[in-house]
Short mmCIF file of C-alpha atoms in Angstrom, two decimals:
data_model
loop_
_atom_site.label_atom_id
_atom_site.label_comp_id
_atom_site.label_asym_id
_atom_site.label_seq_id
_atom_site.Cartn_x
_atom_site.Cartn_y
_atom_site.Cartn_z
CA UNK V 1 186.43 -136.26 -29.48
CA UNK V 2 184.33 -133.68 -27.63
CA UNK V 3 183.68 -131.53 -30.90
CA UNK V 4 183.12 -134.77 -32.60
CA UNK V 5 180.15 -135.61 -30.23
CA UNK V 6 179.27 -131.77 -30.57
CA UNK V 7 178.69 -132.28 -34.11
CA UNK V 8 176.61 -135.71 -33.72
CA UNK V 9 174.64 -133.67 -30.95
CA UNK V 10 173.78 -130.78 -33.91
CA UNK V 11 172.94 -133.62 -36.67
CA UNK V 12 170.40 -135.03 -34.29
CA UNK V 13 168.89 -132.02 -33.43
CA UNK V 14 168.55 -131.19 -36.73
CA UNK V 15 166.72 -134.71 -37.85
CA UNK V 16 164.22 -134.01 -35.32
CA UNK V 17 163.37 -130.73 -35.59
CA UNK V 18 163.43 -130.41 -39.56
CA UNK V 19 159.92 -132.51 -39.60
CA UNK V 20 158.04 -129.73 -37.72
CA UNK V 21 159.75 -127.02 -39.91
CA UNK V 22 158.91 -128.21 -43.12
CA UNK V 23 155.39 -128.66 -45.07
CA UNK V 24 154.42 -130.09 -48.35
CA UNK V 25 153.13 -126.76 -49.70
CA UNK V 26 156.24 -124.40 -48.26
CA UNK V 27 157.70 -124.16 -45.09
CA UNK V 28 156.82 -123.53 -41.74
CA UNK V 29 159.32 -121.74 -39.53
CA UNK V 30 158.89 -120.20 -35.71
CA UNK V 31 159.16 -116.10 -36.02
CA UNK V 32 159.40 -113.25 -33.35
CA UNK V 33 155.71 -111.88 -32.07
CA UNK V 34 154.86 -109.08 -34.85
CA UNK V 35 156.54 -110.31 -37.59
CA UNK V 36 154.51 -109.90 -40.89
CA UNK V 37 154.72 -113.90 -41.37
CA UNK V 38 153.45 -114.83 -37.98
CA UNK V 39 150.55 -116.88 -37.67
CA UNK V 40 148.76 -115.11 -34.74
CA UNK V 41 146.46 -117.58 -32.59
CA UNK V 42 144.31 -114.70 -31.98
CA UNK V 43 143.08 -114.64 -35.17
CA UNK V 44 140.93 -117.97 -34.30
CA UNK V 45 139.88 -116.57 -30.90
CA UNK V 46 142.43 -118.77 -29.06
CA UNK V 47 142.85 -117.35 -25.20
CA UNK V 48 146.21 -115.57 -24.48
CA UNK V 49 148.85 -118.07 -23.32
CA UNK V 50 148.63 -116.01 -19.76
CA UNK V 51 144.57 -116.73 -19.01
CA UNK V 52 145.08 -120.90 -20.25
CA UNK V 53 143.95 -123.21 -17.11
CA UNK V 54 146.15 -125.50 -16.12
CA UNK V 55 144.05 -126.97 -13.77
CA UNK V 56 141.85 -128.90 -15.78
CA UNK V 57 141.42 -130.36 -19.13
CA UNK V 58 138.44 -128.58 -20.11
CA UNK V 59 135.56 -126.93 -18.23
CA UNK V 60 133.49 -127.49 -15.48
CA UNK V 61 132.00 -124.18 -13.28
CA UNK V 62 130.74 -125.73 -11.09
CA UNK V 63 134.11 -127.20 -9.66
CA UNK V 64 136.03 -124.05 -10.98
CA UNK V 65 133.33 -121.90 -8.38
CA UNK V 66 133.37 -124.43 -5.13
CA UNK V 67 137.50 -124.20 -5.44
CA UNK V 68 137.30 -120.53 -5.85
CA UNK V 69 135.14 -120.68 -2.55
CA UNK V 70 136.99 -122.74 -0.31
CA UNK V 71 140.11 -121.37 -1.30
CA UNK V 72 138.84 -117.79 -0.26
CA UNK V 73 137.24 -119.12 2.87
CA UNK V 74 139.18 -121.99 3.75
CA UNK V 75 135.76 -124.00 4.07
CA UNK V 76 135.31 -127.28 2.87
CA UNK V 77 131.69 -127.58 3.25
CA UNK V 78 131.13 -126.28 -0.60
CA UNK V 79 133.87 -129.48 -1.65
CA UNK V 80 131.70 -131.78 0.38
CA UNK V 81 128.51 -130.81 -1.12
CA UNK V 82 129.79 -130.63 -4.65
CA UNK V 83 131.09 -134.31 -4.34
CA UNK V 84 128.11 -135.78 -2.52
CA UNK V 85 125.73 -134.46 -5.37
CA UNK V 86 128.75 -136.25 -7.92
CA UNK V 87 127.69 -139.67 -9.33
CA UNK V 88 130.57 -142.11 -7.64
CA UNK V 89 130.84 -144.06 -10.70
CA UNK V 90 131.50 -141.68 -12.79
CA UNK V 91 134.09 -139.96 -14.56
CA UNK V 92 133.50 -136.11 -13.17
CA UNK V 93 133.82 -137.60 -9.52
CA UNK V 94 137.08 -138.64 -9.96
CA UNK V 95 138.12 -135.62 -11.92
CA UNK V 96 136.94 -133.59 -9.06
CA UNK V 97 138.84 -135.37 -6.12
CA UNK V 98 142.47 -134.75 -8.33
CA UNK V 99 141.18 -131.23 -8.46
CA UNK V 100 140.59 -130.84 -4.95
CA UNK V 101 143.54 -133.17 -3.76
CA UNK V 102 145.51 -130.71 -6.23
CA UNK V 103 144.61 -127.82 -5.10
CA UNK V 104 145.28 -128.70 -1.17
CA UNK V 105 148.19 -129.96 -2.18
CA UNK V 106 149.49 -126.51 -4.45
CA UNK V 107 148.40 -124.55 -1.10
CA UNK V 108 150.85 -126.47 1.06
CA UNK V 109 153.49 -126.35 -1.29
CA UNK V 110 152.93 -122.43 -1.74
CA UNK V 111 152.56 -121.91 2.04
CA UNK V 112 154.53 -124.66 4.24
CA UNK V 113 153.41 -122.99 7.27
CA UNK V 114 155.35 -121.90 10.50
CA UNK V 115 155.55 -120.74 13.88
CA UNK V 116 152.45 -117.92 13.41
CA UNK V 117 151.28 -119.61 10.16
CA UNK V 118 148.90 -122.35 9.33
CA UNK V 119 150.16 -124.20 6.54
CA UNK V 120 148.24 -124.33 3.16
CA UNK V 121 145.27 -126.87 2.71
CA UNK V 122 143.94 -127.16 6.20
CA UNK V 123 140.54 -126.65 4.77
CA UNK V 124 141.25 -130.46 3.74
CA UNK V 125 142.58 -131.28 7.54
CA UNK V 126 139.63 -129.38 8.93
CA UNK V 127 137.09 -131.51 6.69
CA UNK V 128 138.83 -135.42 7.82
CA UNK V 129 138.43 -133.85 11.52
CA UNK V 130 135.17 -132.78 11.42
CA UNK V 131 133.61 -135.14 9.05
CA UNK V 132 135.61 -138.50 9.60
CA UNK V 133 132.32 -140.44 8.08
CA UNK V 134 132.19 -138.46 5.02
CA UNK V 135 133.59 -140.70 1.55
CA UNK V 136 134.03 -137.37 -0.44
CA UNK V 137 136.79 -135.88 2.24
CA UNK V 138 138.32 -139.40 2.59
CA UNK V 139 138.90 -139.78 -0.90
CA UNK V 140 140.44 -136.71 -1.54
CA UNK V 141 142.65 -137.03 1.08
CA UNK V 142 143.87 -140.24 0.00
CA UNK V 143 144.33 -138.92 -3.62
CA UNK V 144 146.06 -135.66 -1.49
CA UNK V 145 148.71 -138.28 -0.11
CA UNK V 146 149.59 -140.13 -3.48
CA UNK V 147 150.02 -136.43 -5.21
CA UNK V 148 151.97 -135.47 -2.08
CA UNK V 149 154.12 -138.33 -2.18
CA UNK V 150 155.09 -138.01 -6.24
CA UNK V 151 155.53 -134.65 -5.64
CA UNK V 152 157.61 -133.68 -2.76
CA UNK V 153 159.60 -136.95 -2.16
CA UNK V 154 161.80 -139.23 -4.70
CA UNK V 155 160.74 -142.37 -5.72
CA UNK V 156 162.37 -145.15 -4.18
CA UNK V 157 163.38 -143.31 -1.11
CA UNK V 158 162.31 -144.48 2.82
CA UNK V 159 160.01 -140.57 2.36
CA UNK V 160 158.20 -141.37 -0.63
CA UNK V 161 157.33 -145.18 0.75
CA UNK V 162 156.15 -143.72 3.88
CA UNK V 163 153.70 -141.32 2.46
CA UNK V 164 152.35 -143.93 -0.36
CA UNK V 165 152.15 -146.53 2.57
CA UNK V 166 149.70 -143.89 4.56
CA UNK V 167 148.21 -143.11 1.40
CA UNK V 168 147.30 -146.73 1.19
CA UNK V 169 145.85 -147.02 4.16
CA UNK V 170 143.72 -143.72 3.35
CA UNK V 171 142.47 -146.00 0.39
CA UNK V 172 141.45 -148.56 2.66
CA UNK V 173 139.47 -145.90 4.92
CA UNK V 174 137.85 -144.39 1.95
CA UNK V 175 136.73 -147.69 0.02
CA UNK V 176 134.58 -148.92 3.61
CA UNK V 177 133.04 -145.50 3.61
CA UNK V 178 131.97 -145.97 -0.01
CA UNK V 179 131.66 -149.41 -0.99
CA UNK V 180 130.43 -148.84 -4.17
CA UNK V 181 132.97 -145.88 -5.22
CA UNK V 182 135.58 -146.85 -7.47
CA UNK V 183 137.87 -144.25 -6.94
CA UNK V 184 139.72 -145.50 -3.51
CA UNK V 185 140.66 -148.13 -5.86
CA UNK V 186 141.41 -145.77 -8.70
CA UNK V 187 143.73 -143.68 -6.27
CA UNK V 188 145.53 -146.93 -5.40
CA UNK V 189 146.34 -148.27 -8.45
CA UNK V 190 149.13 -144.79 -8.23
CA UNK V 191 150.06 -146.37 -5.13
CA UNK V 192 150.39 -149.61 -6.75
CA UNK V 193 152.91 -148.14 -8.82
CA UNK V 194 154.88 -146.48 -6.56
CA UNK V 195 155.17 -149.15 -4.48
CA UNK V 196 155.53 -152.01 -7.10
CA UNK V 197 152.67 -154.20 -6.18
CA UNK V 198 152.88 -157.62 -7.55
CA UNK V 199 150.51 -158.75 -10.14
CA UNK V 200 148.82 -160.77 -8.15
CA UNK V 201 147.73 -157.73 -5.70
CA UNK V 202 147.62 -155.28 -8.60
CA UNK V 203 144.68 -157.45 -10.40
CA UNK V 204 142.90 -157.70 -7.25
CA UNK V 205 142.66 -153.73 -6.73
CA UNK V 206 141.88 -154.20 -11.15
CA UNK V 207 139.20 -156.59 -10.26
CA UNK V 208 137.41 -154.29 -8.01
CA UNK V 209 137.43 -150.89 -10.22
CA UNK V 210 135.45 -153.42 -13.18
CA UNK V 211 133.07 -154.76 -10.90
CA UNK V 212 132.09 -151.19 -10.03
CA UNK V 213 132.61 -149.14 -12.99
CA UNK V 214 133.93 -151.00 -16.17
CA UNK V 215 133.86 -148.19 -18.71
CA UNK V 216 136.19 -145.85 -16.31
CA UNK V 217 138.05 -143.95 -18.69
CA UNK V 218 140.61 -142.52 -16.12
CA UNK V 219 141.06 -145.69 -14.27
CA UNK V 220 141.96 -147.47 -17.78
CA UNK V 221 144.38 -144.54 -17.87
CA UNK V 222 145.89 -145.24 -14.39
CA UNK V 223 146.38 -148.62 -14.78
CA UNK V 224 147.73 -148.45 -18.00
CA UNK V 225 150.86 -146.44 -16.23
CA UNK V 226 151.03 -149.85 -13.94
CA UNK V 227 151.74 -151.80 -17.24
CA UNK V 228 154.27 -149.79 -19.10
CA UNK V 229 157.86 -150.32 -19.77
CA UNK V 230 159.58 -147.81 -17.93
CA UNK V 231 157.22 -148.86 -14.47
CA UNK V 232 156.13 -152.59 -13.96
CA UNK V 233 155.14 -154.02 -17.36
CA UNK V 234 156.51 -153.79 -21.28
CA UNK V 235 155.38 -152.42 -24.22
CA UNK V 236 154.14 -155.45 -25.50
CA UNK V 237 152.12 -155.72 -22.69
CA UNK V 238 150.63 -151.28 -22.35
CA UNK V 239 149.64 -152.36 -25.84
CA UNK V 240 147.94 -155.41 -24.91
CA UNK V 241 146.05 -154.10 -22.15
CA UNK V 242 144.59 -150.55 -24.27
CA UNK V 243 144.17 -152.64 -27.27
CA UNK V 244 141.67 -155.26 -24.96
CA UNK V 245 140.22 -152.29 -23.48
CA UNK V 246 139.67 -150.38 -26.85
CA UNK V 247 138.48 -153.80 -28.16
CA UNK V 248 135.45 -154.06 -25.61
CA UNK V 249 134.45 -150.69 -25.61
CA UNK V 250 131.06 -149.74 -25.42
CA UNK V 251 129.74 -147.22 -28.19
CA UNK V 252 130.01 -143.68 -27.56
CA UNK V 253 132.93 -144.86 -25.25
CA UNK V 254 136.39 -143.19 -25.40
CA UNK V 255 138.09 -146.07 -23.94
CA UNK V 256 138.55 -146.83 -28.06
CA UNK V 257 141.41 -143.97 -27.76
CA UNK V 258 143.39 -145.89 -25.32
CA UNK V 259 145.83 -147.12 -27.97
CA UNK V 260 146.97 -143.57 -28.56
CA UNK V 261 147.84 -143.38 -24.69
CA UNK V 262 149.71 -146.84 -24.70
CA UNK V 263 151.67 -144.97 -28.02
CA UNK V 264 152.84 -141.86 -26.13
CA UNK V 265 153.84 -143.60 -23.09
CA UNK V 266 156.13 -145.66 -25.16
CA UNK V 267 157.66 -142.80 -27.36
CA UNK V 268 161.55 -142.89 -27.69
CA UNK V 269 162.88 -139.60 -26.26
CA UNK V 270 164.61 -138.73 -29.59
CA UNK V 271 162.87 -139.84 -32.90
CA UNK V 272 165.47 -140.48 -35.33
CA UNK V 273 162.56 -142.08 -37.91
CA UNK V 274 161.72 -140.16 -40.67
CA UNK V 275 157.80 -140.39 -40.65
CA UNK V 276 157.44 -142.09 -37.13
CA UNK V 277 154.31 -139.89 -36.66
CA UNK V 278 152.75 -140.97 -40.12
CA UNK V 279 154.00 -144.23 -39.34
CA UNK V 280 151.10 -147.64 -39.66
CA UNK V 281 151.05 -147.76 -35.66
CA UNK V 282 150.69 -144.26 -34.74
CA UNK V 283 148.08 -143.81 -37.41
CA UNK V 284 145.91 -146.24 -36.43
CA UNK V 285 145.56 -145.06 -32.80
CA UNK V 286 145.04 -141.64 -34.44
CA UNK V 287 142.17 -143.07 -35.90
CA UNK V 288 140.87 -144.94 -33.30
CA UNK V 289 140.75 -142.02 -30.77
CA UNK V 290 139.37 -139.33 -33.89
CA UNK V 291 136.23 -142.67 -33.95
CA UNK V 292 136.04 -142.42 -30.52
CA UNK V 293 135.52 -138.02 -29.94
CA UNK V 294 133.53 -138.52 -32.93
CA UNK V 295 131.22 -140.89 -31.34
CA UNK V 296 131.10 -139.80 -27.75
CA UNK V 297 128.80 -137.59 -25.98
CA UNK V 298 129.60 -134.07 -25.76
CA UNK V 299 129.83 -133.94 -22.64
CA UNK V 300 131.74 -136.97 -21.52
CA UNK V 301 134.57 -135.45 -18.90
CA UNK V 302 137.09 -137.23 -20.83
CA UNK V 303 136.74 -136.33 -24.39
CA UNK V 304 138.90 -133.15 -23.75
CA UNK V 305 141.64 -135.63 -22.32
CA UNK V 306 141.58 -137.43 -25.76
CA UNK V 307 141.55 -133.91 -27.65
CA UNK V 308 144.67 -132.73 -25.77
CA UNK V 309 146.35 -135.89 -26.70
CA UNK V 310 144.91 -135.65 -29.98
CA UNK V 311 146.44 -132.34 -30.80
CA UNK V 312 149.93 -133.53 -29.45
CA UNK V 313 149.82 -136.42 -32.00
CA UNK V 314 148.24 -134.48 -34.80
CA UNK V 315 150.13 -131.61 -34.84
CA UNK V 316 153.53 -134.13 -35.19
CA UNK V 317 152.19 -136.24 -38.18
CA UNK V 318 151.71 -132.37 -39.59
CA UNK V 319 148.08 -133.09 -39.89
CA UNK V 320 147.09 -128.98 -39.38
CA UNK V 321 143.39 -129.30 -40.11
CA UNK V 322 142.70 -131.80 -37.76
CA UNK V 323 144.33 -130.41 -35.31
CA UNK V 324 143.17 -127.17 -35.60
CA UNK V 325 139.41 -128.98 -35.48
CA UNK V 326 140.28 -130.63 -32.21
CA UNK V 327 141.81 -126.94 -30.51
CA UNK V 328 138.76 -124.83 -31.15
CA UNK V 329 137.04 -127.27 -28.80
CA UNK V 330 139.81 -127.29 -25.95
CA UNK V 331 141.80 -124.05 -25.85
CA UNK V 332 141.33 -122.46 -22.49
CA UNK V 333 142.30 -125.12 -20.44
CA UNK V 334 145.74 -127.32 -20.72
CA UNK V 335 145.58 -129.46 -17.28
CA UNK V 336 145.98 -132.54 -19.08
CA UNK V 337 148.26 -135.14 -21.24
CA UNK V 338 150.97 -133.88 -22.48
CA UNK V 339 151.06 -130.58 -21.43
CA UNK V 340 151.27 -131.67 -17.61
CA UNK V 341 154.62 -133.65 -17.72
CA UNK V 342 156.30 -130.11 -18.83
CA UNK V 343 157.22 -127.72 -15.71
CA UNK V 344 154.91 -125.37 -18.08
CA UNK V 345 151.80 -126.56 -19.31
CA UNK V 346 150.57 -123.40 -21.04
CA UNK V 347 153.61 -122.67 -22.93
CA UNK V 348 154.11 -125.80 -24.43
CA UNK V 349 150.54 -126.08 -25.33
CA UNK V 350 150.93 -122.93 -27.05
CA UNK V 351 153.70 -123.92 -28.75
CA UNK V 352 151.63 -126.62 -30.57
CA UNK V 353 148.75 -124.58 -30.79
CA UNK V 354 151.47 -121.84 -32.58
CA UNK V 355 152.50 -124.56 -34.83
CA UNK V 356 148.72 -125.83 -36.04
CA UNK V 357 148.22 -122.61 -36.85
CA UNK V 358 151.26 -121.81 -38.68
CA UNK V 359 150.94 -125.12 -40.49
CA UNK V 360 147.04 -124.64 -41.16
CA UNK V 361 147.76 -121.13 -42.79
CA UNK V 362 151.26 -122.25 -44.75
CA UNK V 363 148.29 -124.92 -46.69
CA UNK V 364 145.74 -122.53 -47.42
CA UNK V 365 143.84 -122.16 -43.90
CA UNK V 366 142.08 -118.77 -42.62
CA UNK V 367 139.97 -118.30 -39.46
CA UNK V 368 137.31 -118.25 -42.82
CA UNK V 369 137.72 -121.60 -43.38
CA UNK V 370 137.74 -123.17 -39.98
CA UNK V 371 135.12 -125.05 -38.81
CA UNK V 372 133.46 -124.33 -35.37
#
């Protein structure tokens, strides 16, 4: 019986990985480094797998130089400034408090702290002491709690509820400072999840993100984990929700991508369905979120999120072009969706980025022919 599952185990593998190593025009196969048939991502000016950011989906110096600063000096006042100069409804302001909340919460992690050690992140304990009035510090600490609490403590457990519950109640803190800010109630629709609000009290904390910012890409994106299958909705009803929000988009918006989100949070952990990625469903948010970069602004802080995911789904339905088009804009940094749910961002985005290539050049592709 065991060999017999063995077996089944081999023919499964083999279903699912024969898509990705086969192309209309030859074959694409995965090769040692230096091998005379290796598609070399250098070739296209792609960064070395070593120097890709994971700390951010694309780029933004001016956040990339405060963190280098108050991670050298242990100062907050940089993070404060940066943030109060931030437009609260936008996108870049929440970006920037995950950053920062990341970032404190990577320095703990990396440096607990002990009997003649101070532990990592006090820059961020320093900044709630001596600036209790200030939104930007509250904000990111609230957002510091909810990462600390999926991070360090199992969900379900009396240690996770504990930390979301304080986390919470940083939320409440940080929405009276900033009455207008939407991202205290961003940050708690995590802590909605975690915690399994009821409807009821998630569509209240809803209610009060649309009355202050709409449009919010990344709180669409947040509360879109709320309604999923595997948390505290169904498929039917992730589709629903990103469908209605794709539906009353505003142009130049990339809320019209949201489909494509609701599709990978819903994506069976072994595809058994020949052409699942060509299939009417995944197409069609593939060409709802390609309508959506192509009408946005370039510099909208989430088109790269909608690239990343782009060149996830793009690269599956063996559409090489396309997704070559969509990495010459976002190589360099990987802190996003997909890449972040692996325990190494950079190396699987590299692996996709190895196989556009490979599949680019096995149908007549060159760095000649690429578009930039």
């Amino acid at each position: 019986m065991e060999i017999l599952w063995v077996l089944i185990a081999l023919v499964m593998l083999f279903v699912v990985v024969t898509p990705f190593l086969r192309r209309r025009r030859g074959a694409v196969g995965l090769v040692p480094p230096g091998h005379p048939d290796a598609a070399d991502p250098a070739n296209y000016g792609f960064a070395l797998q070593e120097e890709l950011d994971v700390r951010m989906p694309g780029p933004d110096q001016d956040l990339l130089d405060v963190l280098d600063v108050v991670q050298r000096t242990q100062d907050y006042r940089a993070a404060q400034q940066l943030l109060a100069g931030t437009a609260a409804d936008g996108e870049t302001r929440w970006q920037r408090i995950q950053a920062f909340a990341g970032a404190a919460s990577l320095e703990l992690a990396q440096r607990p702290g002990g009997v003649s050690e101070a532990p990592g992140g006090q820059w961020l304990r320093v900044w709630r002491t001596e600036a209790p009035k200030d939104a930007g510090g509250a904000a990111v600490h609230a957002e510091f709690l909810v990462q600390q609490a999926w991070r360090t403590a199992a969900h379900g457990t009396d240690e996770f509820r504990i930390i979301m519950e304080e986390g919470k109640a940083a939320c409440g803190e940080a929405a009276l400072l900033a009455p207008g800010d939407p991202v205290p109630y961003i940050v708690e629709l995590s802590v909605a999840r975690g915690l399994g609000y009821p409807r009821q009290e998630f569509e209240q904390v809803w209610l009060k993100i649309l009355d202050r910012a709409p449009a919010h890409m990344g709180a669409h994106l947040a509360a879109l984990h709320y309604w999923c299958e595997k948390w505290h909705g169904s498929r039917d009803e992730a589709y629903a929700f990103a469908e209605a929000a794709a539906a009353r988009a505003p142009q130049g918006s990339l809320l019209a991508a949201m489909p494509l989100f609701a599709v990978f949070e819903h994506l069976p952990e072994v595809n058994l369905v020949s052409g699942f990625y060509q299939s009417e469903v995944v197409t069609r948010a593939i060409h709802g979120a390609l309508h959506a970069v192509h009408s946005a602004r370039p510099d909208d802080p989430m088109l790269a999120h909608v690239r990343h995911m782009l060149v996830f789904f793009l690269v599956r339905a063996e559409r090489w072009a396309e997704a070559m088009n969509q990495l010459i804009h976002v190589d360099g940094h990987v802190g996003a969706l997909p890449w972040t749910l692996s325990a190494d961002p950079a190396a699987e985005f590299a692996v996709y980025r190895a196989m556009a290539v490979a599949g680019y050049e096995a149908n007549g592709g060159s760095p000649a022919t690429l578009p930039h």
